Amino acid sequence: MSYSKENVESIVNNGLSRRSFLKGLAASGVLSSFPGGILQANEDLNTKIPYLGQKSYQTFRNACPRNCYDTCSIKTYVKDGVMQFIEGAQESTYTRGGCCVKGNSYVKRVYSARRLKYPMMQVGGKGSGNWKRISWDNAIDIIAKKLLEIKKEDGTLLGAALTKYSGNFGITHYGIEGMFNSIGYTTRLAGTPCWPAGIDAQNLDMGDMWCNDPEEMKDSKFIILWGVNPAANSIHSMKYIYEAKKKGAKVVVIDPIFTETASKASQYIQIKTGTDGLLALGMAKIIIEAGLHDQKWLDANSKGYKEYKAYLDKEIKLDDVAKTTGIPLAMIKELALSFAKAKPATIWMGYGMQRHTNGGSMIRAIDAFVAVSGNIGKYAGGARYGHLSTWGFNYAALSQPKPEGSVGYSGPEGAKGEFAQVGGAKAAYTDRFLNINKTARELLNAKEPKVRLLWVACKNVFAQDFDRNQLIRAFQQLDLVVVADQFFNETAKWADIVLPVATQFEEYDVNVSYWHYWLSLNEQAIKPLFEVKSDLEIAAMLSKRMNQLSAGSCTFPQSADTKAMMVKEFNPGIYEQFGIKSWEELKNGPVKAKAVIPYADGKFKTPSGKFEFYSDKALELFGSALPAYLEVRKPYDKFRMTSPHSRWSLHSQFQNLEWMEDVHPEPYVYINPDDAEAKMVKEGDTVAVFNKQGLLRLKAKLTDNVQAGTLLMYEQWYNNNIYNVNELVDDTSSDMGAFKTGAPGVALHDTFVNFRKL
Amino acid sequence: MQTIQPQMISRLDACKYLRDIFNAQNSKALKKAFDALGSSITISEEELEVTFNRYFVGPMEPVADPFASVYLDNPDVVMSQSTLQVRELYETMGFTYPLKNVIPEDHLGVELDAYYQLLYLEEKKEITYLSELRHYFLHEHMNLWVPRFIEKALRESEHDSKAITFILLQLKSLLIRETTTQGVTA
Ligand code: SF4
């Protein structure tokens, strides 16, 4: 036989010759002569041609777990064990067959050449870039020994800290906290950088954070999208907004930035940043004076309306409202009155608005306005912020007992974190809590015992936390930093050990949303690539090793099957709420929770059982019982800097992938043309943006979508670029957050900077 | 600019040791295969591995990814069309791959393994049944991407790491030798 292309192609492609070729191969004894390496002789040659069974698509159910309002239900197409493409599940009326560009790129994420592939150890010191491959056993052994050493030397495990956040909101991912629960009392970076001030505000007003089903918005008669940009960040919600608009509803966007959503609205109102609370108070005053408030509802369902009204009468001057917010009084009046006249009417508040030193008070003021207008507890109404009402799982992976004799911290007790409010998550912790929004400082300052080991999961600390220089110092002083991730990001760069973790297509999990009402399954659709493991498997391996080294030192199950763990998360309550009998039904597609209108029965979970304009708890915690106007932080530099989400990323996820890099390859600072002109900056010039915290150099884009006096830069992480907008953010707290999530939020948008042309 | 060192080892051994280098899972295995290639470079196990990882493994973005698909299909993605073509070729060659859907079939170490085993059949066992596929695999697959891989990594290694340069030049020399070797047995 001599080499000819045609001949080989006919063997490879042509059914008949391939069959005879393979038969010949099996018969000739060649197979037994292979020397053997990675590839093995296939004694079992499949001569059935064509390979129909192997080559057709299998489908699996998945969901996007990466902290997006939409939490899409996904259908995954797999051929011969390889993911080919995904689509949004048709069964979910919310996802309705579509995903965003990020979701559609999942195949590229899973098969990205940049994924972490093996456990590795940085041998030349943190940041040296000298990495050795280590086996899983070896990696786990090092970590287990370090934990036991800390326990022996300190008498507690408080020297071991966990920081985990929103890289994967799947329910079984609380198994990471479970892993830390199972070794003893430890240190946790507690709180949430995202939405804590608003969570507190809504809990003070209504005793819960619970919003109406977004699908109802199609029947709203008036929608205010207040500081929220669904056209970029919750695209599936837009269809309900469009539908309402088509049916004659007015859609108003109030935002300091002219966003994608603003361009689709009936009206856009540009407000001066941080004055939203005052606008809401002014609007409430206007409708009360016009007699358009819902007195009946207020009498039956609220507490402190009198005090609130007295405050409005005395303190809120409409001319000042117009001046401070930058919105003409006539426009404010028109907005307030038409909102009050339209029934049902609703307001959706974004998470950016509460990222101010007065953020919680602004959410409270807007809640109060919606309440006064009589739209709370109504179909297609509501003061929408988010909800956890479909999160009543068992948290079986989370709830692990402490090993016998565990010694803890005699400080504040109680589970913290925004999801601690739901389900069976309430363990009697005496862990030590450090403020997640001041990670660098807290790690550096923690004493007795100091933090020696840090575990990072579902989180890119360097992209999401503040003050990079301090963070580097904090990481460097730790004995051992373990980063479990899918990609090599800046946090991994400062780790001692990196552990490659599975994507949601390589494990089982279950997902619900903090916005819509759907429940989706994540099935394992493909084998884990390279040596990646799920977070649960990692926890199980650690448990096994710790128990080998010191029996009884870890209570986490010593073997973990992500499917079995997921099954344990279900309970009759969940089945009842979603109208299913078994989790297996989710294989047919996602299901939706039975329709409920939050607070329709007038029952609130506040101390008074009513909507609280006047909150004793607020007085006790934050010094103001009423949603009184609180002035925003005073500028400490020339320009305000705002750092919203971009369409191309979810916090720091996705932007490092090809499709997103194609359209958005590098960071820009968006500058109003007037400001640019004053500094002689032209489109495309490189500028330095700086303040007392740090300095960034990046290219300018000129746009009057941002107000004069404000610079906009997206929060993001780019491959091969150390840009991180948080380098300019100091970690000043917002007014609320500590009540429900353990730590206040960060006043991200109260950052001030200056800039110059380079 | 270094020149290719004269071949001291057989083509079969060169192929085997290069395969073992790219498949090594730890410093020891890597160093053993590296030494077997006959280099006179002195380098510690750890230094060799750390450098090798920087070039070909990660965890940071490697200098050159050792996957065919990255050169033939899409620089950012593994497990794509070329991978599946190679998968099919292996099946036809009579191989089964225990790491199917775990490590893509077009990883250089796996391809060198396939090539080595086919060559072994011919040289040691005088079985030529698969030589046609071996040539096809070499000329119409490996030779389309491995030179690009070598070139990419060499660009950096030539002023940075003698050890990596040595490995790459051995690989280059193997490829040249194999693609220019005449006399396919009938
Ligand atoms: S990022 Fe959001 S919109 Fe995009 S696929 Fe995921 S859940 Fe859906």
JSON list of C-alpha atoms and ligand atoms in Angstrom, two decimals, chain A residues 64 68 70-72 99-100 102-103 106 235-236 650 654, ligand 1:
[
{"chain": "A", "resi": 64, "resn": "CYS", "atom": "CA", "xyz": [-26.84, 30.08, 33.59]},
{"chain": "A", "resi": 68, "resn": "CYS", "atom": "CA", "xyz": [-27.61, 37.69, 36.18]},
{"chain": "A", "resi": 70, "resn": "ASP", "atom": "CA", "xyz": [-32.21, 36.41, 33.86]},
{"chain": "A", "resi": 71, "resn": "THR", "atom": "CA", "xyz": [-30.75, 33.10, 35.09]},
{"chain": "A", "resi": 72, "resn": "CYS", "atom": "CA", "xyz": [-31.60, 31.59, 31.74]},
{"chain": "A", "resi": 99, "resn": "CYS", "atom": "CA", "xyz": [-29.89, 33.68, 25.69]},
{"chain": "A", "resi": 100, "resn": "CYS", "atom": "CA", "xyz": [-27.70, 36.75, 25.57]},
{"chain": "A", "resi": 102, "resn": "LYS", "atom": "CA", "xyz": [-22.62, 35.77, 26.87]},
{"chain": "A", "resi": 103, "resn": "GLY", "atom": "CA", "xyz": [-24.82, 32.71, 27.22]},
{"chain": "A", "resi": 106, "resn": "TYR", "atom": "CA", "xyz": [-20.89, 29.09, 26.58]},
{"chain": "A", "resi": 235, "resn": "ILE", "atom": "CA", "xyz": [-32.59, 41.47, 28.15]},
{"chain": "A", "resi": 236, "resn": "HIS", "atom": "CA", "xyz": [-35.38, 38.96, 28.67]},
{"chain": "A", "resi": 650, "resn": "LEU", "atom": "CA", "xyz": [-21.10, 39.73, 34.38]},
{"chain": "A", "resi": 654, "resn": "PHE", "atom": "CA", "xyz": [-17.13, 36.47, 30.35]},
{"chain": "C", "resi": 1, "resn": "SF4", "atom": "S1", "xyz": [-25.78, 36.09, 31.30]},
{"chain": "C", "resi": 1, "resn": "SF4", "atom": "FE1", "xyz": [-27.95, 36.39, 31.84]},
{"chain": "C", "resi": 1, "resn": "SF4", "atom": "S2", "xyz": [-29.04, 36.71, 29.91]},
{"chain": "C", "resi": 1, "resn": "SF4", "atom": "FE2", "xyz": [-27.03, 35.86, 29.44]},
{"chain": "C", "resi": 1, "resn": "SF4", "atom": "S3", "xyz": [-27.34, 33.66, 29.33]},
{"chain": "C", "resi": 1, "resn": "SF4", "atom": "FE3", "xyz": [-26.70, 34.07, 31.41]},
{"chain": "C", "resi": 1, "resn": "SF4", "atom": "S4", "xyz": [-28.60, 34.38, 32.51]},
{"chain": "C", "resi": 1, "resn": "SF4", "atom": "FE4", "xyz": [-29.10, 34.54, 30.34]}
]
